[in-house]
Short mmCIF file of N, CA and C and ligand atoms in Angstrom, two decimals:
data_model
loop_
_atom_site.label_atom_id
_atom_site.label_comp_id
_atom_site.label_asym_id
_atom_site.label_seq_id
_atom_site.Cartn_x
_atom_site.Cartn_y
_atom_site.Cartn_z
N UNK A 1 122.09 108.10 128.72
CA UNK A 1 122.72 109.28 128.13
C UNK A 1 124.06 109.55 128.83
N UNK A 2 125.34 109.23 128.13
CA UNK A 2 126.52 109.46 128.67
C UNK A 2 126.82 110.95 129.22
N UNK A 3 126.82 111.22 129.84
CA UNK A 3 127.24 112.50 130.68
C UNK A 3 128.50 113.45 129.80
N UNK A 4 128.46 114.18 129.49
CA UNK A 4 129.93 114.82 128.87
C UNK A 4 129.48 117.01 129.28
N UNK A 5 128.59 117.37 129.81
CA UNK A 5 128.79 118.44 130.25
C UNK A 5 130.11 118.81 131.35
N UNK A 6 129.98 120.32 131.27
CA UNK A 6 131.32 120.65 132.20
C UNK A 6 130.96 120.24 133.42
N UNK A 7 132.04 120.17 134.25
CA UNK A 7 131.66 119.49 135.31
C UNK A 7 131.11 118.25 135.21
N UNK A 8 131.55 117.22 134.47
CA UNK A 8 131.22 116.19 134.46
C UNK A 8 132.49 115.21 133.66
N UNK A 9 132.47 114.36 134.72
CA UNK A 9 133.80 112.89 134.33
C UNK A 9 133.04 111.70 133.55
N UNK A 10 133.34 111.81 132.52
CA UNK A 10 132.61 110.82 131.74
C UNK A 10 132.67 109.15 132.19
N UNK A 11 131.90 108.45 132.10
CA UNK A 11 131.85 107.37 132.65
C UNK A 11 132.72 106.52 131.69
N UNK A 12 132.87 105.47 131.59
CA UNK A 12 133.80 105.27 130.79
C UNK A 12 132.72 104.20 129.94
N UNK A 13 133.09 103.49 128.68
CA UNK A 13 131.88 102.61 128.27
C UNK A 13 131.74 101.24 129.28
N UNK A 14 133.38 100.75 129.54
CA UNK A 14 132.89 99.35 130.63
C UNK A 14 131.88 99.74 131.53
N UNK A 15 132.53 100.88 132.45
CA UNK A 15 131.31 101.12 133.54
C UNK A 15 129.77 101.58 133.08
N UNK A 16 129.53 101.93 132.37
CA UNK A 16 128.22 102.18 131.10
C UNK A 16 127.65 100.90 130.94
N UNK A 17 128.27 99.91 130.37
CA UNK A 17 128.17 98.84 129.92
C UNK A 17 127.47 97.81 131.17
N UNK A 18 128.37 97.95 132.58
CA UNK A 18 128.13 97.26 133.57
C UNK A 18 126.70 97.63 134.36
N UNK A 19 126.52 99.03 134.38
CA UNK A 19 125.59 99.54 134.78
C UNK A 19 124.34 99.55 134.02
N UNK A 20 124.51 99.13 132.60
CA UNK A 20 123.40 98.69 131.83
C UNK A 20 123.15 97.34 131.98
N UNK A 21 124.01 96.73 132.26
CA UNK A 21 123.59 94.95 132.83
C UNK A 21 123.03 94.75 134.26
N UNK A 22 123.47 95.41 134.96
CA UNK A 22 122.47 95.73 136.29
C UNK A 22 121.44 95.91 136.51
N UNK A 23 120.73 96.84 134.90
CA UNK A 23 120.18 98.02 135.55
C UNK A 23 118.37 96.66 134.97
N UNK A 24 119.06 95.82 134.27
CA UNK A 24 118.31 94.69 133.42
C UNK A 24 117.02 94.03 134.48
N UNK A 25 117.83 94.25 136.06
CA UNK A 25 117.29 93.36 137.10
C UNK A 25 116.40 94.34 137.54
N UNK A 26 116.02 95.68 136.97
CA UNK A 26 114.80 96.85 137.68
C UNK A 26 114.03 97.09 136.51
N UNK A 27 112.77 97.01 136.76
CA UNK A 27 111.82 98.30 135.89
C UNK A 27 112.37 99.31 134.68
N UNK A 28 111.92 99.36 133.91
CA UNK A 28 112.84 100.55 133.49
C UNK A 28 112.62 102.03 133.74
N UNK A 29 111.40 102.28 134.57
CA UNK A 29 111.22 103.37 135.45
C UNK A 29 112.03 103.39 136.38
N UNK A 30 112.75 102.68 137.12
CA UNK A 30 113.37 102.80 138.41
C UNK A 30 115.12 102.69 138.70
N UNK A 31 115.41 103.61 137.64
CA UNK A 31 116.87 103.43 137.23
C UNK A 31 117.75 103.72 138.34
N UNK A 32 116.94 103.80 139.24
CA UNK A 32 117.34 104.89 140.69
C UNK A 32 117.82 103.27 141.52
N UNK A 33 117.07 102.28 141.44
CA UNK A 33 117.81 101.25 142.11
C UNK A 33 119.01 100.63 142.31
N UNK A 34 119.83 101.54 140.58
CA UNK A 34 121.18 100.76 140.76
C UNK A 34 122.03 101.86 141.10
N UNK A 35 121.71 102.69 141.94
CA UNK A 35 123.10 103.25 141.88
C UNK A 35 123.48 102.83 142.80
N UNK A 36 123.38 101.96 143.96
CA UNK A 36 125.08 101.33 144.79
C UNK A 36 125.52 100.74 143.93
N UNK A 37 125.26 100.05 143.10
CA UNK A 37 126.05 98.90 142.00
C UNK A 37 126.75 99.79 141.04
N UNK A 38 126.14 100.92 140.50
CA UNK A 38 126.30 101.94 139.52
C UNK A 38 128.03 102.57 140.10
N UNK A 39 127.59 102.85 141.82
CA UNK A 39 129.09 103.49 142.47
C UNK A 39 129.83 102.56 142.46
N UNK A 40 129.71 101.69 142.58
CA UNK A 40 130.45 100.61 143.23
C UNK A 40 131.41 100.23 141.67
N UNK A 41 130.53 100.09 140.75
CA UNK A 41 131.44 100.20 139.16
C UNK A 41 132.25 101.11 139.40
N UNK A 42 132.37 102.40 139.11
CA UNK A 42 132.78 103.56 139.56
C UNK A 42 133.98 103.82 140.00
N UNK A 43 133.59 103.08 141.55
CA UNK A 43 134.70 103.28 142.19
C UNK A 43 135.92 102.27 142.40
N UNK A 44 135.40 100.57 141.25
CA UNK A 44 136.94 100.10 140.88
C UNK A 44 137.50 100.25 139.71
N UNK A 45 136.90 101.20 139.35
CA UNK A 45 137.80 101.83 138.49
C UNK A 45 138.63 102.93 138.16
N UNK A 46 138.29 103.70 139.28
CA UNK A 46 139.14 105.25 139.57
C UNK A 46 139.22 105.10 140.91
N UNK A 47 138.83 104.06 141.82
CA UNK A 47 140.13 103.99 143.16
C UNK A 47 138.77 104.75 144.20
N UNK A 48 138.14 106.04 143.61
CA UNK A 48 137.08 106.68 144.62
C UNK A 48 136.54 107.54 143.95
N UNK A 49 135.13 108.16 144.40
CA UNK A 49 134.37 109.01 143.60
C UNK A 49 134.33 110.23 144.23
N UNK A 50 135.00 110.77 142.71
CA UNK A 50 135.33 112.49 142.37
C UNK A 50 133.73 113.14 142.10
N UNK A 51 133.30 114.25 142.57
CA UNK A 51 132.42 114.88 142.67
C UNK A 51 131.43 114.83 140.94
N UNK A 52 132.84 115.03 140.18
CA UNK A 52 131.87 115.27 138.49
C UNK A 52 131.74 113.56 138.23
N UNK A 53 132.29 112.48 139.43
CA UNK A 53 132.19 111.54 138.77
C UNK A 53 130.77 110.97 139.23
N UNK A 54 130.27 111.12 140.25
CA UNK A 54 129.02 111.52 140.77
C UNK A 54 128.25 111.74 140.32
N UNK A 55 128.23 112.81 139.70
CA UNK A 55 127.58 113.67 139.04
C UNK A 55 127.09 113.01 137.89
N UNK A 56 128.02 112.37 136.93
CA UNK A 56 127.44 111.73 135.72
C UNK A 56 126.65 110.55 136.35
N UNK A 57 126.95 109.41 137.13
CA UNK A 57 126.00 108.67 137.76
C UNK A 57 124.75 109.12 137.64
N UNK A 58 124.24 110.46 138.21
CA UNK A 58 123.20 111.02 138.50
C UNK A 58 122.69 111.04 137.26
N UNK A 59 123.28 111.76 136.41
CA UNK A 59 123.17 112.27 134.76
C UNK A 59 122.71 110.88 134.24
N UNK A 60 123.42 109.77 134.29
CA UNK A 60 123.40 108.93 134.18
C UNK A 60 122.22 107.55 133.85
N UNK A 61 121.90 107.74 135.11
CA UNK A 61 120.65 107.09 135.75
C UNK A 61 119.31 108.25 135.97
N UNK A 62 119.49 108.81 135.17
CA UNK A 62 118.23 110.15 135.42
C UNK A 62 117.99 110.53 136.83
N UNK A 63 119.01 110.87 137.76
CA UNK A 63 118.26 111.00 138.93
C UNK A 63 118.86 112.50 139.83
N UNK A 64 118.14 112.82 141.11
CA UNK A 64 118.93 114.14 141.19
C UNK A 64 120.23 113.81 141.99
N UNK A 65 121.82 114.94 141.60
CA UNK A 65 122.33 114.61 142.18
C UNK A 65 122.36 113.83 143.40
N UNK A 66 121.52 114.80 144.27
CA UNK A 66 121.55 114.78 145.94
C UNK A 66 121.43 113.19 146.10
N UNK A 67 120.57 112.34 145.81
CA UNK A 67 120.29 110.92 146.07
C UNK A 67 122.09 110.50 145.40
N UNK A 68 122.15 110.82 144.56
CA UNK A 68 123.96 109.83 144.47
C UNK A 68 124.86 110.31 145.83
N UNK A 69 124.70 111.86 146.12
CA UNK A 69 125.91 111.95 147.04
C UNK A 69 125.42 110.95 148.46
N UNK A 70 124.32 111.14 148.80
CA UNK A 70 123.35 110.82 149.98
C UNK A 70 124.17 109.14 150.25
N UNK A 71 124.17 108.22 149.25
CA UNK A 71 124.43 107.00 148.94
C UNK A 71 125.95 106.97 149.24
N UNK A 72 126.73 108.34 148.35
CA UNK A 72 127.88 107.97 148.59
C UNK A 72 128.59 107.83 149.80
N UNK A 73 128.26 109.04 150.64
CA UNK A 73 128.04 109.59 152.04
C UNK A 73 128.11 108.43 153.22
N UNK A 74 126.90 107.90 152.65
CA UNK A 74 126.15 106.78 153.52
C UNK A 74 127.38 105.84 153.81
N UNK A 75 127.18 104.80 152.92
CA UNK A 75 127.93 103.67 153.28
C UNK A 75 129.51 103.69 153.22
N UNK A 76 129.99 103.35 154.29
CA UNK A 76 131.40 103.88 154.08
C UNK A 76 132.25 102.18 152.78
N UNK A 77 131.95 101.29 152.60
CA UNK A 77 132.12 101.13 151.69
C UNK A 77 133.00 102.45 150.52
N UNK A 78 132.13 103.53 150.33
CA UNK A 78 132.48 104.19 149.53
C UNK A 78 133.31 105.34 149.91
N UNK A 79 134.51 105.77 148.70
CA UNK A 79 135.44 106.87 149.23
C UNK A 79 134.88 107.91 148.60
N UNK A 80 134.93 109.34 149.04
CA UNK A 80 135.07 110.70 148.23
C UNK A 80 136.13 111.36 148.29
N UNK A 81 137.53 110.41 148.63
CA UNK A 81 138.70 111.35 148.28
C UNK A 81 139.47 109.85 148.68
N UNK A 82 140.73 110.63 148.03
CA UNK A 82 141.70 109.24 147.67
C UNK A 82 142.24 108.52 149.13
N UNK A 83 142.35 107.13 148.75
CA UNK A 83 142.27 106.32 149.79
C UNK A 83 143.55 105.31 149.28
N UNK A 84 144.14 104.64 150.24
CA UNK A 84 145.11 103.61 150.40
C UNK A 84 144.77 102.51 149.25
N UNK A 85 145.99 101.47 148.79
CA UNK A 85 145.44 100.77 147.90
C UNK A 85 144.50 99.48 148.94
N UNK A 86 145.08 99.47 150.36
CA UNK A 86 144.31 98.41 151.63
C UNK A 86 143.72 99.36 153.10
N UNK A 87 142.33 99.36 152.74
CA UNK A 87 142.00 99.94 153.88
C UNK A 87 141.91 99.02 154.74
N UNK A 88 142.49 99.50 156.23
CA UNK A 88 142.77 98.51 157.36
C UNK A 88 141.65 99.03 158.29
N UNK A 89 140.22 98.16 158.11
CA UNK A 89 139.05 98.43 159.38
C UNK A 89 139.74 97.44 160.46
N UNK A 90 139.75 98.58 161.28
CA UNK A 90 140.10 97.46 163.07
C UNK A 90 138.37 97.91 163.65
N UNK A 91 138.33 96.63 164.19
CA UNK A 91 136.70 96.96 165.02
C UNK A 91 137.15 97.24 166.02
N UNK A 92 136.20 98.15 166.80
CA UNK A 92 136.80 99.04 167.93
C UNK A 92 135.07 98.58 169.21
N UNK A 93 134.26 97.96 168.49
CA UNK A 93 132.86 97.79 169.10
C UNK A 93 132.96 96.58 170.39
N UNK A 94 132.15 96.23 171.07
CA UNK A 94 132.03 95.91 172.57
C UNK A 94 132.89 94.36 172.63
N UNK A 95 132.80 93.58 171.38
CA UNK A 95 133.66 92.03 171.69
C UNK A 95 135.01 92.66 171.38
N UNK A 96 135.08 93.17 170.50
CA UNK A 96 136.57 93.37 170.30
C UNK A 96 137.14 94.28 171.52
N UNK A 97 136.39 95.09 171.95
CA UNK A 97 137.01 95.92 173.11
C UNK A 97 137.77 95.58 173.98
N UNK A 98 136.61 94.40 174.19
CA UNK A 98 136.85 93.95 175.36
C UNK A 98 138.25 92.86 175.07
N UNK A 99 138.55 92.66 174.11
CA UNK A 99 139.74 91.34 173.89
C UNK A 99 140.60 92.58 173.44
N UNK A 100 141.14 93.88 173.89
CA UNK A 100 141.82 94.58 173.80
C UNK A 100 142.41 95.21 171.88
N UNK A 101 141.03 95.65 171.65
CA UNK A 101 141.14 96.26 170.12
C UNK A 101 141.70 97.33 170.40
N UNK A 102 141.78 98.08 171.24
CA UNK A 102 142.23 99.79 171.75
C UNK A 102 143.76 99.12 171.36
N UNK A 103 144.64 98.25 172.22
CA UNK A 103 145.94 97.76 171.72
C UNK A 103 145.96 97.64 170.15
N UNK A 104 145.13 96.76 169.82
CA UNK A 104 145.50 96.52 167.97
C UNK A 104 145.38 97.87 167.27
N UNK A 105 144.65 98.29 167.66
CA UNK A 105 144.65 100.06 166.90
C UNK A 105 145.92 100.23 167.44
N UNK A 106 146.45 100.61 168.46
CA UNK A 106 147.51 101.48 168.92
C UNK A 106 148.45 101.06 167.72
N UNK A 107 148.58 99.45 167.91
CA UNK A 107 149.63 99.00 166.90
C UNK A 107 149.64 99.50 165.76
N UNK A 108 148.87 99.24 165.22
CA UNK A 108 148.26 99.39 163.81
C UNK A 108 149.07 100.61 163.31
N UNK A 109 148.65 101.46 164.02
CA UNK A 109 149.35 103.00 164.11
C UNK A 109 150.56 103.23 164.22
N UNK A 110 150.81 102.76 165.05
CA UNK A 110 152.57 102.70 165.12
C UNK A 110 153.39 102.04 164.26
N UNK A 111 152.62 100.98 163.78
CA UNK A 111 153.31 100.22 162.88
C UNK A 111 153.38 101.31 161.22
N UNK A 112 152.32 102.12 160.99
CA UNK A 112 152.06 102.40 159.86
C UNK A 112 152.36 104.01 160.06
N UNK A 113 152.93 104.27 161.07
CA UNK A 113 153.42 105.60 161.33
C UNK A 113 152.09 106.68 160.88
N UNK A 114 150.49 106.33 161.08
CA UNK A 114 149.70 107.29 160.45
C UNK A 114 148.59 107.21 161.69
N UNK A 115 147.84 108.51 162.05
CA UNK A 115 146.58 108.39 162.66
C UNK A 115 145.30 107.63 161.74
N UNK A 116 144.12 107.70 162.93
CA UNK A 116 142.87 107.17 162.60
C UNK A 116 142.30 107.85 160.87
N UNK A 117 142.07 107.60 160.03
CA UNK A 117 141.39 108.31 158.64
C UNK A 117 142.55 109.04 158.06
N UNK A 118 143.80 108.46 158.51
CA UNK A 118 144.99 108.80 157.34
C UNK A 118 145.61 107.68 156.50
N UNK A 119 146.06 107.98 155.63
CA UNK A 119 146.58 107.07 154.61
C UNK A 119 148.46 107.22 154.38
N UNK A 120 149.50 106.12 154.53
CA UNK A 120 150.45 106.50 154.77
C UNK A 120 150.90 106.82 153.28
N UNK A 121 152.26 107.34 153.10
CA UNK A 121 152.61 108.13 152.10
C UNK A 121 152.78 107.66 151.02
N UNK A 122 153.31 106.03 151.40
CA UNK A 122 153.24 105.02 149.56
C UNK A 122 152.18 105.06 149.47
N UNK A 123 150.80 105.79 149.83
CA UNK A 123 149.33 105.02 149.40
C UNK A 123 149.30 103.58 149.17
N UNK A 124 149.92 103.30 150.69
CA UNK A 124 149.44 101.65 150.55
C UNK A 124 148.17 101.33 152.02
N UNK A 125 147.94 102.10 152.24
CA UNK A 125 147.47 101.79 153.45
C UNK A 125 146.68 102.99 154.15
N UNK A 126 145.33 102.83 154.36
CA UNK A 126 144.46 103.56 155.15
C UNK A 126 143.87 102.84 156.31
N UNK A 127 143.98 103.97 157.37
CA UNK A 127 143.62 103.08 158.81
C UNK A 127 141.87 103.73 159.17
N UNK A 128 141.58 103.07 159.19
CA UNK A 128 140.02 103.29 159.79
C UNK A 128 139.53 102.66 160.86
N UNK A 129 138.15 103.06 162.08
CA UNK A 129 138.06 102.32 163.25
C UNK A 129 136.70 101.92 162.55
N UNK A 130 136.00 100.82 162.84
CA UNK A 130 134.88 100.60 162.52
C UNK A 130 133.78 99.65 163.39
N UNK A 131 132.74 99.59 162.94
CA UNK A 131 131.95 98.88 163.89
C UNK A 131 131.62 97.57 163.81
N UNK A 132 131.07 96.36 164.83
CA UNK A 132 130.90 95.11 164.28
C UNK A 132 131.08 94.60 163.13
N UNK A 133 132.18 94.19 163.15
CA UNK A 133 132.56 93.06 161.55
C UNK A 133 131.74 92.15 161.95
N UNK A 134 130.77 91.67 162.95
CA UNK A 134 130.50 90.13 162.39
C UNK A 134 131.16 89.25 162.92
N UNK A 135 132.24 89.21 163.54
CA UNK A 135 133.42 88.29 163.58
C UNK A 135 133.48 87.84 165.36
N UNK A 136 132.67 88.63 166.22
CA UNK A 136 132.78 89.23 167.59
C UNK A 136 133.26 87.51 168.32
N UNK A 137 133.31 86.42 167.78
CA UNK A 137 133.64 85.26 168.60
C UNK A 137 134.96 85.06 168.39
N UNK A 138 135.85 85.56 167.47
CA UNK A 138 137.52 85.58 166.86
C UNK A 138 138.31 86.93 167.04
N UNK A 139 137.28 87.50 168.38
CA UNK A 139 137.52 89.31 168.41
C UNK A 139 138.96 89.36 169.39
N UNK A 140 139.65 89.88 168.80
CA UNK A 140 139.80 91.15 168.07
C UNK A 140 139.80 91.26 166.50
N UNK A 141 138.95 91.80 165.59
CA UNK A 141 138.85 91.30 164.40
C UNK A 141 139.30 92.55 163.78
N UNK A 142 140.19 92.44 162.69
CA UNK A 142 140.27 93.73 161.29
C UNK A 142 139.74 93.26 159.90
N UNK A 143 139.22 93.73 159.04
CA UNK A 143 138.72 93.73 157.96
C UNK A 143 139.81 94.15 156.80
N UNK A 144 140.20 93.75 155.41
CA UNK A 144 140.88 94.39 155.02
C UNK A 144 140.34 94.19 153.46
N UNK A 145 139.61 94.54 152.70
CA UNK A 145 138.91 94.37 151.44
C UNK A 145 137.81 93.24 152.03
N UNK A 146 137.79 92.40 151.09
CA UNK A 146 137.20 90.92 151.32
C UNK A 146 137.64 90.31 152.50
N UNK A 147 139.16 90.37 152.94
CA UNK A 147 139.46 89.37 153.91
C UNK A 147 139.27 89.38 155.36
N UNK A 148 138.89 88.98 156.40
CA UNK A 148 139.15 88.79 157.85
C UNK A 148 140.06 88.29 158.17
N UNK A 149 141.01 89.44 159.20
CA UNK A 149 141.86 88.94 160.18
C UNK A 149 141.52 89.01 161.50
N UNK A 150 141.42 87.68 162.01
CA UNK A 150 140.71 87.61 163.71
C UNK A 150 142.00 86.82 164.55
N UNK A 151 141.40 87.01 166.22
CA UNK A 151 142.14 87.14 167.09
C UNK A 151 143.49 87.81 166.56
N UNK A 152 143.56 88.85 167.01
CA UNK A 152 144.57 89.75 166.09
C UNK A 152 145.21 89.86 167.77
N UNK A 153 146.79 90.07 167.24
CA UNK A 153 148.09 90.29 168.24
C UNK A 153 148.87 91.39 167.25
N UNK A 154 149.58 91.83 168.32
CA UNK A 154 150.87 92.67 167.36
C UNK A 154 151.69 91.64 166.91
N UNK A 155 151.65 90.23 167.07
CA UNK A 155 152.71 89.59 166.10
C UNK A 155 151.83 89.35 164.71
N UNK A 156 150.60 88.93 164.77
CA UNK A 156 149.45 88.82 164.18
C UNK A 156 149.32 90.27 163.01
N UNK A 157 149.72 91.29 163.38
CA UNK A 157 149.66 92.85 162.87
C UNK A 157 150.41 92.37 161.94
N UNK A 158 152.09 92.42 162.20
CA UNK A 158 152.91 92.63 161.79
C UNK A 158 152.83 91.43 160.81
N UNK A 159 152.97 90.18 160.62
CA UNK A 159 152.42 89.35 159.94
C UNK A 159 151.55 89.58 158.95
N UNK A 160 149.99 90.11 159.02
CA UNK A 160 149.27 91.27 158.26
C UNK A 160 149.68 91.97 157.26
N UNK A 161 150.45 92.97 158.00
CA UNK A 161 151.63 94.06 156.91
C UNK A 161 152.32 93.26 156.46
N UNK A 162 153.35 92.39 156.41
CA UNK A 162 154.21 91.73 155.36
C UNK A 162 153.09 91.11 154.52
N UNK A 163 152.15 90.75 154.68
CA UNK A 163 151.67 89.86 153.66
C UNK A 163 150.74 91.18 152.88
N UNK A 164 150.22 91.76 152.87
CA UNK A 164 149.40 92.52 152.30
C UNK A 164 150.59 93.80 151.31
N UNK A 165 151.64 94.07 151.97
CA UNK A 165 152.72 94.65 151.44
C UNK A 165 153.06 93.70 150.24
N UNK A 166 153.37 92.44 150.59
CA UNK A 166 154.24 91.51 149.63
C UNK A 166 153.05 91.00 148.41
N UNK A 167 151.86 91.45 148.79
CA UNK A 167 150.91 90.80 147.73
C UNK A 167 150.42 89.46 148.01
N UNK A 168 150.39 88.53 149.38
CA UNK A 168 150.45 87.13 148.89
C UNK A 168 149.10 86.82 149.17
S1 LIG B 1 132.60 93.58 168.04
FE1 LIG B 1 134.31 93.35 166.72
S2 LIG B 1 133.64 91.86 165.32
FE2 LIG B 1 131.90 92.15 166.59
#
């Protein structure tokens, strides 16, 4: 049931559509299983999830709000307010520490003229600190969508930014 009450952002039919092909792999009692996949539609398509957009999810998938926000909340994967078109995770956890991640943050920052959970003013870029990428043998590691950048330097940074700026 498409959502169209007040307070509510209608889903659009792709994301409808996607979330009905998902939803193929559960029970049809348990519509409640897809909503990371359900947000995750969602949110490449409006960039991050707006409260009524939430909301129809819920509407959506028959379920009560609270379990969509709970999810959204949860995994930082997901935004609830507008975010950079490249979020830049620097790991800040015990391998990277120790191979001087406190420096690659500093950079990071300076380079992008913004603190920790700000986004600079072209909305090209959000800086976040985060925990084990996974990567802890190439540490100092940043995350940036899909990609890993390890043993990271400020020449390494700056390198980073031109290429993620330039698209390549
Ligand atoms: S501690 Fe940074 S990748 Fe594991």
């Amino acid at each position: 049931m498409p959502a169209n009450q007040n307070n509510r952002q209608q889903l659009s039919e792709k994301v409808r559509e996607q979330i009905d092909h998902w939803l193929k792999r559960y029970p049809a009692d348990q519509r409640r299983s897809g909503v990371i996949e359900a947000l995750r539609f969602v949110q490449e398509e409006h960039g991050y999830l707006t409260q009524p957009l939430m909301d129809s999810v819920a509407d959506y998938l028959g379920i009560p709000k609270i379990a969509v926000y709970e999810v959204a909340t949860f995994y930082s994967m997901f935004f609830v307010k507008p975010v950079g078109k490249h979020i830049i995770d620097v790991c800040t956890n015990v391998s990277c520490m120790l191979q001087d991640a406190e420096k690659v943050l500093s950079h990071c920052k300076k380079r992008l003229n913004i603190d920790l959970n700000q986004t600079t003013e072209d909305g090209q870029f959000t800086l976040r600190e985060v925990e084990c990428l996974g990567a802890c043998a190439n540490a100092p590691a940043i995350q940036v969508g899909k990609k890993y950048y390890e043993n990271m330097t400020p020449e390494k940074i700056d390198a980073m930014f031109e290429e993620l700026r330039h698209g390549k």
